[in-house]
mmCIF file of C-alpha atoms and ligand atoms in Angstrom:
data_model
loop_
_atom_site.group_PDB
_atom_site.id
_atom_site.type_symbol
_atom_site.label_atom_id
_atom_site.label_comp_id
_atom_site.label_asym_id
_atom_site.label_seq_id
_atom_site.Cartn_x
_atom_site.Cartn_y
_atom_site.Cartn_z
ATOM 1 C CA MET R 248 -17.890 19.015 -10.334
ATOM 2 C CA LYS R 249 -16.421 18.754 -14.236
ATOM 3 C CA LEU R 250 -14.072 15.985 -14.477
ATOM 4 C CA SER R 251 -10.338 16.959 -15.896
ATOM 5 C CA GLU R 252 -9.041 15.846 -19.358
ATOM 6 C CA ALA R 253 -6.356 13.688 -17.015
ATOM 7 C CA GLN R 254 -9.232 12.148 -14.525
ATOM 8 C CA LEU R 255 -10.957 11.236 -17.851
ATOM 9 C CA ALA R 256 -7.669 9.129 -18.844
ATOM 10 C CA GLN R 257 -7.237 7.807 -14.989
ATOM 11 C CA PHE R 258 -10.375 6.249 -15.437
ATOM 12 C CA ASP R 259 -10.014 4.838 -18.722
ATOM 13 C CA ARG R 260 -6.465 3.402 -17.727
ATOM 14 C CA ASP R 261 -7.275 2.171 -14.557
ATOM 15 C CA GLY R 262 -10.930 2.001 -13.972
ATOM 16 C CA TYR R 263 -11.742 3.802 -10.944
ATOM 17 C CA LEU R 264 -11.102 7.730 -9.909
ATOM 18 C CA PHE R 265 -10.836 8.865 -6.000
ATOM 19 C CA PHE R 266 -11.666 11.806 -4.226
ATOM 20 C CA PRO R 267 -10.792 11.557 -1.057
ATOM 21 C CA SER R 268 -13.210 14.164 1.473
ATOM 22 C CA LEU R 269 -15.534 15.071 -1.469
ATOM 23 C CA PHE R 270 -18.138 15.384 1.370
ATOM 24 C CA SER R 271 -17.704 17.471 4.530
ATOM 25 C CA PRO R 272 -17.620 15.858 8.089
ATOM 26 C CA GLU R 273 -21.522 18.673 8.419
ATOM 27 C CA GLU R 274 -22.671 16.298 5.509
ATOM 28 C CA VAL R 275 -21.712 13.191 6.192
ATOM 29 C CA LYS R 276 -23.104 13.307 9.648
ATOM 30 C CA VAL R 277 -26.560 14.125 8.029
ATOM 31 C CA LEU R 278 -26.445 10.931 6.236
ATOM 32 C CA THR R 279 -24.802 8.824 9.173
ATOM 33 C CA ASP R 280 -27.538 9.495 11.462
ATOM 34 C CA ALA R 281 -29.613 8.120 9.371
ATOM 35 C CA VAL R 282 -28.806 5.158 9.369
ATOM 36 C CA PRO R 283 -28.802 3.575 12.974
ATOM 37 C CA ALA R 284 -33.019 3.647 12.396
ATOM 38 C CA LEU R 285 -32.781 2.343 8.887
ATOM 39 C CA TYR R 286 -30.999 -0.611 9.766
ATOM 40 C CA ALA R 287 -33.428 -0.971 12.675
ATOM 41 C CA GLN R 288 -35.820 -1.788 10.885
ATOM 42 C CA ARG R 289 -37.059 -5.095 9.808
ATOM 43 C CA ARG R 290 -38.013 -5.401 6.414
ATOM 44 C CA PRO R 291 -36.779 -7.161 3.228
ATOM 45 C CA GLU R 292 -34.397 -4.513 2.345
ATOM 46 C CA ASN R 293 -32.395 -5.114 5.008
ATOM 47 C CA VAL R 294 -29.576 -8.054 4.601
ATOM 48 C CA ARG R 295 -28.344 -9.653 7.829
ATOM 49 C CA GLU R 296 -24.988 -10.785 7.848
ATOM 50 C CA LYS R 297 -25.047 -14.982 7.902
ATOM 51 C CA THR R 298 -24.202 -14.536 11.365
ATOM 52 C CA GLY R 299 -26.148 -12.618 13.050
ATOM 53 C CA ASP R 300 -28.422 -9.063 13.780
ATOM 54 C CA ALA R 301 -25.865 -6.981 11.996
ATOM 55 C CA VAL R 302 -26.529 -5.205 8.759
ATOM 56 C CA ARG R 303 -24.339 -6.138 6.136
ATOM 57 C CA THR R 304 -26.748 -4.521 2.948
ATOM 58 C CA ASN R 305 -29.581 -1.589 3.094
ATOM 59 C CA PHE R 306 -30.951 -1.568 0.005
ATOM 60 C CA ALA R 307 -32.737 1.291 -2.033
ATOM 61 C CA ALA R 308 -32.944 3.638 1.299
ATOM 62 C CA HIS R 309 -33.205 7.019 -1.081
ATOM 63 C CA LEU R 310 -36.881 5.580 -1.727
ATOM 64 C CA TYR R 311 -38.087 5.586 1.543
ATOM 65 C CA SER R 312 -34.990 7.941 3.962
ATOM 66 C CA ALA R 313 -34.918 11.990 3.030
ATOM 67 C CA PRO R 314 -31.200 12.654 3.768
ATOM 68 C CA PHE R 315 -30.307 9.610 1.162
ATOM 69 C CA ALA R 316 -32.883 10.765 -1.251
ATOM 70 C CA ARG R 317 -31.135 13.704 -1.381
ATOM 71 C CA LEU R 318 -28.074 12.032 -1.757
ATOM 72 C CA ALA R 319 -29.225 10.442 -4.570
ATOM 73 C CA ARG R 320 -29.956 13.722 -6.428
ATOM 74 C CA HIS R 321 -26.078 15.010 -5.468
ATOM 75 C CA PRO R 322 -24.551 17.200 -8.089
ATOM 76 C CA ARG R 323 -20.851 16.000 -6.924
ATOM 77 C CA MET R 324 -21.953 12.299 -7.727
ATOM 78 C CA VAL R 325 -24.124 12.672 -10.422
ATOM 79 C CA LYS R 326 -22.797 15.392 -12.917
ATOM 80 C CA PRO R 327 -19.454 13.473 -13.513
ATOM 81 C CA ILE R 328 -21.208 10.176 -14.221
ATOM 82 C CA GLU R 329 -23.363 11.900 -16.341
ATOM 83 C CA GLN R 330 -20.311 13.456 -18.271
ATOM 84 C CA VAL R 331 -18.694 9.871 -18.920
ATOM 85 C CA PHE R 332 -21.906 8.432 -20.794
ATOM 86 C CA ASP R 333 -22.551 11.478 -22.185
ATOM 87 C CA GLU R 334 -26.551 11.202 -21.041
ATOM 88 C CA LYS R 335 -28.966 11.334 -18.284
ATOM 89 C CA LEU R 336 -28.823 8.494 -15.442
ATOM 90 C CA TYR R 337 -31.031 6.943 -13.282
ATOM 91 C CA MET R 338 -30.469 4.919 -10.139
ATOM 92 C CA HIS R 339 -29.904 0.884 -10.202
ATOM 93 C CA GLN R 340 -29.327 0.269 -7.264
ATOM 94 C CA PHE R 341 -28.815 1.478 -3.986
ATOM 95 C CA LYS R 342 -27.335 0.267 -0.914
ATOM 96 C CA ILE R 343 -25.554 0.905 1.853
ATOM 97 C CA ASN R 344 -23.078 -1.387 3.568
ATOM 98 C CA GLY R 345 -22.389 -1.938 7.117
ATOM 99 C CA LYS R 346 -19.235 -4.105 7.320
ATOM 100 C CA MET R 347 -19.569 -3.559 11.368
ATOM 101 C CA ALA R 348 -17.033 -4.404 13.279
ATOM 102 C CA PHE R 349 -16.523 -7.062 15.009
ATOM 103 C CA ASP R 350 -19.541 -8.595 12.369
ATOM 104 C CA GLY R 351 -18.643 -7.563 8.670
ATOM 105 C CA ASP R 352 -17.885 -10.237 6.694
ATOM 106 C CA VAL R 353 -16.351 -10.745 2.865
ATOM 107 C CA TRP R 354 -17.035 -9.763 -0.434
ATOM 108 C CA GLN R 355 -15.408 -11.984 -2.667
ATOM 109 C CA TRP R 356 -13.780 -10.922 -5.902
ATOM 110 C CA HIS R 357 -16.144 -10.101 -8.435
ATOM 111 C CA GLN R 358 -17.610 -7.638 -11.265
ATOM 112 C CA ASP R 359 -20.714 -6.081 -11.029
ATOM 113 C CA TYR R 360 -21.809 -5.562 -14.614
ATOM 114 C CA GLY R 361 -21.747 -9.590 -14.556
ATOM 115 C CA THR R 362 -24.315 -9.621 -12.784
ATOM 116 C CA TRP R 363 -26.252 -6.809 -14.076
ATOM 117 C CA LYS R 364 -25.552 -8.704 -17.396
ATOM 118 C CA ASN R 365 -26.443 -12.384 -16.124
ATOM 119 C CA ASP R 366 -29.472 -11.582 -14.081
ATOM 120 C CA ASP R 367 -31.000 -7.480 -15.772
ATOM 121 C CA ALA R 368 -30.023 -8.150 -18.934
ATOM 122 C CA MET R 369 -28.864 -4.215 -19.061
ATOM 123 C CA PRO R 370 -27.495 -3.978 -22.602
ATOM 124 C CA GLU R 371 -23.423 -2.618 -21.727
ATOM 125 C CA ALA R 372 -21.397 -2.166 -18.920
ATOM 126 C CA ARG R 373 -22.707 1.775 -19.089
ATOM 127 C CA ALA R 374 -23.297 2.013 -15.159
ATOM 128 C CA MET R 375 -21.224 3.435 -12.729
ATOM 129 C CA ASN R 376 -20.082 2.481 -9.209
ATOM 130 C CA VAL R 377 -19.901 4.941 -6.265
ATOM 131 C CA ALA R 378 -18.625 4.341 -3.122
ATOM 132 C CA ILE R 379 -19.202 6.893 -0.437
ATOM 133 C CA PHE R 380 -17.963 6.496 3.075
ATOM 134 C CA LEU R 381 -19.872 7.397 5.809
ATOM 135 C CA ASP R 382 -17.015 6.282 8.154
ATOM 136 C CA GLU R 383 -13.297 5.938 7.870
ATOM 137 C CA VAL R 384 -12.036 3.469 5.687
ATOM 138 C CA ASN R 385 -8.389 1.763 6.804
ATOM 139 C CA GLU R 386 -6.114 -0.890 6.459
ATOM 140 C CA PHE R 387 -8.588 -2.375 9.009
ATOM 141 C CA ASN R 388 -12.064 -2.375 8.596
ATOM 142 C CA GLY R 389 -12.365 -4.285 5.244
ATOM 143 C CA PRO R 390 -11.297 -1.099 2.407
ATOM 144 C CA LEU R 391 -12.509 -1.633 -0.830
ATOM 145 C CA MET R 392 -9.811 -3.558 -3.414
ATOM 146 C CA PHE R 393 -9.302 -3.067 -6.994
ATOM 147 C CA ILE R 394 -7.433 -4.537 -9.630
ATOM 148 C CA PRO R 395 -6.490 -1.925 -11.488
ATOM 149 C CA GLY R 396 -7.076 -2.357 -15.334
ATOM 150 C CA SER R 397 -8.916 -5.054 -15.039
ATOM 151 C CA HIS R 398 -12.082 -3.413 -16.115
ATOM 152 C CA LYS R 399 -10.384 -3.586 -20.218
ATOM 153 C CA LEU R 400 -11.095 -7.514 -20.379
ATOM 154 C CA GLY R 401 -14.712 -7.195 -20.452
ATOM 155 C CA VAL R 402 -16.751 -9.670 -18.419
ATOM 156 C CA LEU R 403 -15.497 -12.689 -16.971
ATOM 157 C CA GLU R 404 -16.224 -16.432 -16.198
ATOM 158 C CA ALA R 405 -18.442 -16.212 -13.023
ATOM 159 C CA GLY R 406 -19.743 -18.380 -10.524
ATOM 160 C CA HIS R 407 -23.095 -18.040 -8.745
ATOM 161 C CA ASP R 408 -21.590 -18.107 -4.907
ATOM 162 C CA THR R 409 -24.916 -18.881 -2.637
ATOM 163 C CA THR R 410 -23.234 -20.133 0.041
ATOM 164 C CA THR R 411 -19.898 -17.979 1.409
ATOM 165 C CA THR R 412 -21.421 -15.179 3.009
ATOM 166 C CA SER R 413 -25.593 -14.154 3.018
ATOM 167 C CA TYR R 414 -25.671 -12.387 -0.040
ATOM 168 C CA PRO R 415 -25.323 -14.381 -3.829
ATOM 169 C CA LEU R 416 -22.656 -12.769 -5.649
ATOM 170 C CA TRP R 417 -21.443 -14.127 -9.406
ATOM 171 C CA THR R 418 -17.278 -14.151 -8.106
ATOM 172 C CA ILE R 419 -14.679 -15.342 -9.760
ATOM 173 C CA ASN R 420 -12.251 -17.697 -9.206
ATOM 174 C CA HIS R 421 -9.129 -17.824 -7.363
ATOM 175 C CA GLU R 422 -6.618 -18.816 -10.495
ATOM 176 C CA THR R 423 -8.385 -15.748 -12.362
ATOM 177 C CA ILE R 424 -7.285 -13.413 -9.939
ATOM 178 C CA ALA R 425 -4.093 -14.524 -9.481
ATOM 179 C CA LYS R 426 -3.392 -13.888 -12.943
ATOM 180 C CA LEU R 427 -5.205 -10.708 -12.820
ATOM 181 C CA VAL R 428 -3.538 -9.764 -9.818
ATOM 182 C CA ALA R 429 0.020 -10.509 -11.584
ATOM 183 C CA ARG R 430 -0.378 -7.949 -14.263
ATOM 184 C CA GLY R 431 -2.163 -5.502 -12.024
ATOM 185 C CA GLY R 432 -1.890 -5.310 -8.917
ATOM 186 C CA ILE R 433 -3.917 -4.478 -5.627
ATOM 187 C CA VAL R 434 -4.827 -0.818 -4.930
ATOM 188 C CA ALA R 435 -7.407 -0.360 -1.943
ATOM 189 C CA PRO R 436 -8.339 3.392 -1.732
ATOM 190 C CA LYS R 437 -8.588 4.288 2.015
ATOM 191 C CA GLY R 438 -9.711 7.883 3.501
ATOM 192 C CA PRO R 439 -11.841 9.792 5.461
ATOM 193 C CA ALA R 440 -15.534 9.791 6.065
ATOM 194 C CA GLY R 441 -16.408 11.763 2.683
ATOM 195 C CA SER R 442 -14.547 9.935 0.381
ATOM 196 C CA MET R 443 -16.151 9.034 -3.033
ATOM 197 C CA ILE R 444 -14.416 6.223 -5.378
ATOM 198 C CA LEU R 445 -16.006 5.732 -8.495
ATOM 199 C CA PHE R 446 -15.467 2.252 -10.686
ATOM 200 C CA HIS R 447 -16.363 0.843 -13.571
ATOM 201 C CA GLY R 448 -18.452 -1.534 -14.032
ATOM 202 C CA CYS R 449 -16.414 -4.512 -15.045
ATOM 203 C CA LEU R 450 -13.067 -3.439 -13.235
ATOM 204 C CA VAL R 451 -12.790 -6.645 -10.107
ATOM 205 C CA HIS R 452 -13.403 -5.783 -6.865
ATOM 206 C CA ALA R 453 -13.379 -7.519 -3.383
ATOM 207 C CA SER R 454 -13.324 -6.707 0.375
ATOM 208 C CA THR R 455 -11.842 -8.795 3.119
ATOM 209 C CA SER R 456 -13.968 -9.255 6.558
ATOM 210 C CA ASN R 457 -14.125 -6.362 9.731
ATOM 211 C CA LEU R 458 -12.157 -8.078 12.083
ATOM 212 C CA SER R 459 -11.299 -4.357 13.653
ATOM 213 C CA PRO R 460 -13.371 -2.412 16.296
ATOM 214 C CA TRP R 461 -14.543 0.737 13.702
ATOM 215 C CA ASN R 462 -17.600 0.249 11.502
ATOM 216 C CA ARG R 463 -17.107 0.624 7.622
ATOM 217 C CA VAL R 464 -20.442 2.132 6.372
ATOM 218 C CA SER R 465 -20.300 3.267 2.993
ATOM 219 C CA VAL R 466 -22.866 4.360 0.632
ATOM 220 C CA TYR R 467 -22.653 2.337 -2.523
ATOM 221 C CA LEU R 468 -24.622 3.408 -5.964
ATOM 222 C CA SER R 469 -25.122 2.358 -9.776
ATOM 223 C CA LEU R 470 -26.180 5.315 -12.052
ATOM 224 C CA CYS R 471 -26.614 3.196 -15.282
ATOM 225 C CA ALA R 472 -27.726 5.687 -18.856
ATOM 226 C CA VAL R 473 -31.115 5.664 -18.934
ATOM 227 C CA SER R 474 -30.769 4.236 -22.605
ATOM 228 C CA ASN R 475 -28.861 1.231 -21.471
ATOM 229 C CA HIS R 476 -31.717 0.353 -18.519
ATOM 230 C CA ILE R 477 -32.324 -3.057 -17.817
ATOM 231 C CA ARG R 478 -34.080 -5.505 -19.671
ATOM 232 C CA ARG R 479 -35.021 -8.444 -17.534
ATOM 233 C CA PHE R 480 -37.215 -8.018 -13.900
ATOM 234 C CA LYS R 481 -35.434 -11.076 -12.890
ATOM 235 C CA ARG R 482 -34.502 -10.098 -9.265
ATOM 236 C CA PRO R 483 -36.653 -7.991 -7.259
ATOM 237 C CA GLY R 484 -37.428 -4.193 -7.628
ATOM 238 C CA TYR R 485 -35.889 -2.906 -4.767
ATOM 239 C CA ILE R 486 -32.429 -4.761 -5.555
ATOM 240 C CA ALA R 487 -32.524 -3.690 -9.434
ATOM 241 C CA HIS R 488 -34.201 -0.884 -10.000
ATOM 242 C CA ARG R 489 -37.635 -0.843 -12.746
ATOM 243 C CA ASP R 490 -38.463 2.721 -12.641
ATOM 244 C CA PHE R 491 -35.896 4.579 -15.737
ATOM 245 C CA THR R 492 -37.200 8.426 -14.372
ATOM 246 C CA PRO R 493 -34.157 10.357 -15.038
ATOM 247 C CA ILE R 494 -32.019 11.729 -12.385
ATOM 248 C CA GLU R 495 -32.639 15.400 -11.531
ATOM 249 C CA CYS R 496 -30.034 16.738 -9.391
ATOM 250 C CA LEU R 497 -30.607 19.681 -6.471
ATOM 251 C CA PRO R 498 -28.313 22.331 -5.198
ATOM 252 C CA ASP R 499 -24.811 21.581 -4.267
ATOM 253 C CA ASP R 500 -26.227 22.203 -0.554
ATOM 254 C CA CYS R 501 -28.377 19.613 -0.676
ATOM 255 C CA LEU R 502 -27.594 17.272 2.284
ATOM 256 C CA LEU R 503 -27.255 20.328 4.066
ATOM 257 C CA LYS R 504 -30.869 22.104 3.548
ATOM 258 C CA GLU R 505 -33.939 20.103 3.924
ATOM 259 C CA TYR R 506 -35.068 20.558 -0.196
ATOM 260 C CA ASP R 507 -38.340 18.089 -0.592
ATOM 261 C CA VAL R 508 -38.194 14.559 -1.932
ATOM 262 C CA ALA R 509 -40.593 12.098 -2.687
ATOM 263 C CA LEU R 510 -40.272 9.189 -0.192
ATOM 264 C CA PRO R 511 -42.524 6.786 -2.189
ATOM 265 C CA TRP R 512 -41.713 3.985 -0.120
ATOM 266 C CA LYS R 513 -41.861 5.300 2.957
ATOM 267 C CA GLY R 514 -44.885 3.012 4.317
ATOM 268 C CA GLY R 515 -43.612 -0.170 2.931
ATOM 269 C CA THR R 516 -42.318 -1.804 0.175
ATOM 270 C CA PRO R 517 -45.023 -1.833 -3.300
ATOM 271 C CA ALA R 518 -45.482 -6.194 -3.073
ATOM 272 C CA GLU R 519 -44.749 -5.962 -6.930
ATOM 273 C CA GLU R 520 -41.170 -4.585 -6.272
ATOM 274 C CA LEU R 521 -40.635 -7.344 -3.364
ATOM 275 C CA GLN R 522 -40.138 -10.606 -6.255
ATOM 276 C CA GLY R 523 -38.651 -11.209 -9.257
ATOM 277 C CA LEU R 524 -41.214 -11.123 -12.543
ATOM 278 C CA LYS R 525 -41.069 -13.314 -15.161
ATOM 279 C CA GLU R 526 -41.351 -10.515 -17.741
ATOM 280 C CA ALA R 527 -39.790 -6.524 -17.996
ATOM 281 C CA ALA R 528 -43.335 -4.397 -17.959
HETATM 282 C C1 LIG Z 3 -20.140 -4.461 -3.280
HETATM 283 O O1 LIG Z 3 -19.119 -4.993 -3.933
HETATM 284 O O2 LIG Z 3 -20.728 -4.334 -3.765
HETATM 285 C C2 LIG Z 3 -19.816 -4.057 -2.080
HETATM 286 C C3 LIG Z 3 -18.079 -4.412 -1.624
HETATM 287 C C4 LIG Z 3 -17.957 -3.844 -0.081
HETATM 288 O O3 LIG Z 3 -19.385 -3.849 0.601
HETATM 289 O O4 LIG Z 3 -16.876 -4.250 0.054
HETATM 290 MN MN1 LIG Z 4 -19.602 -5.098 -6.620
#
C-alpha cells in the first residue's frame, strides 16, 4: 500500500489519516479470537482498570502471541509508515487497549511524543502511531478524539498524571486544550472493525470512558524510524522496547496464513525487561 501525494499532504495538514475497513472481517477475527486468552493472563503486561479486573492495556503481545506477531509485520500497516519516514522501522510500543463495555476508562488529552521524549529520550518525533480497530468504533464506545493540526505545535507543556486512571500519562491542561480546539476543532474517526488510523506522535488526542454495552478493543502500535531509537531505558522494556531490529514485512496474507514468527516472551517476560534501567545498554 502506497500513500498518494494527496494523502501525504492531508497527513501533513491534519496529522492523521483514516483507512476504513482496511482489514477484512476474516483477518480481524484471527486477532479478536486471540484477545481473551491474552487478557486472562496474569502477567505484568496486563494493566487493569483501577475499578476492577477489566484490562485497560495489554503490552507487547507481538512477542508472545502469533497472530499479533504477524500483525506487527503486516505490509498494509508498515509500508505507508516507511514511506513517510523514508527509513526502516522498529516497534517502539505495542498495546491492545480494552476500553471494555461499561468499564473502559478515559484517556486524558495528551501527545505521545511528549512521553517518548521526556521518559525515553527519543530524539525526534519520527515515530508513527497506529490504531487498528478490533471492534466497531462508534460515538458511544469511547472513540479516539483528535485536534486536527495540533501536531504542528511540537511538544506542548504537560503534567504527569498518576492519579486519574490506572496508567500514568503526561497530560495537557484544560486551558490549552480549549485554545487548541477553538483553532482546530475535534474529530473522532469512527468505523467498522478492521479500520486503521495513522497519527502523528505530536497530535493531541484523548478518549472518553465507555458507558455503552459494546467493547472497543483496539490495537495501538508505535513504530519508530530505526535511527531515531530511544536513548534512555527508564521505563520497563515491555512498555518502551529496547530491541531496534528493523521490521521485515511478511506477505499481505499474513493474518490468514500461519507464517512462522519468533515468540521470544511466550514463556514469560525476561527479568531485565521488567524494570527501568539507569543507562541504555
Ligand atoms: C492512547 O492514547 O494510547 C490510547 C487511547 C485510547 O485507547 O483511546
Ligand atoms: Mn496516546
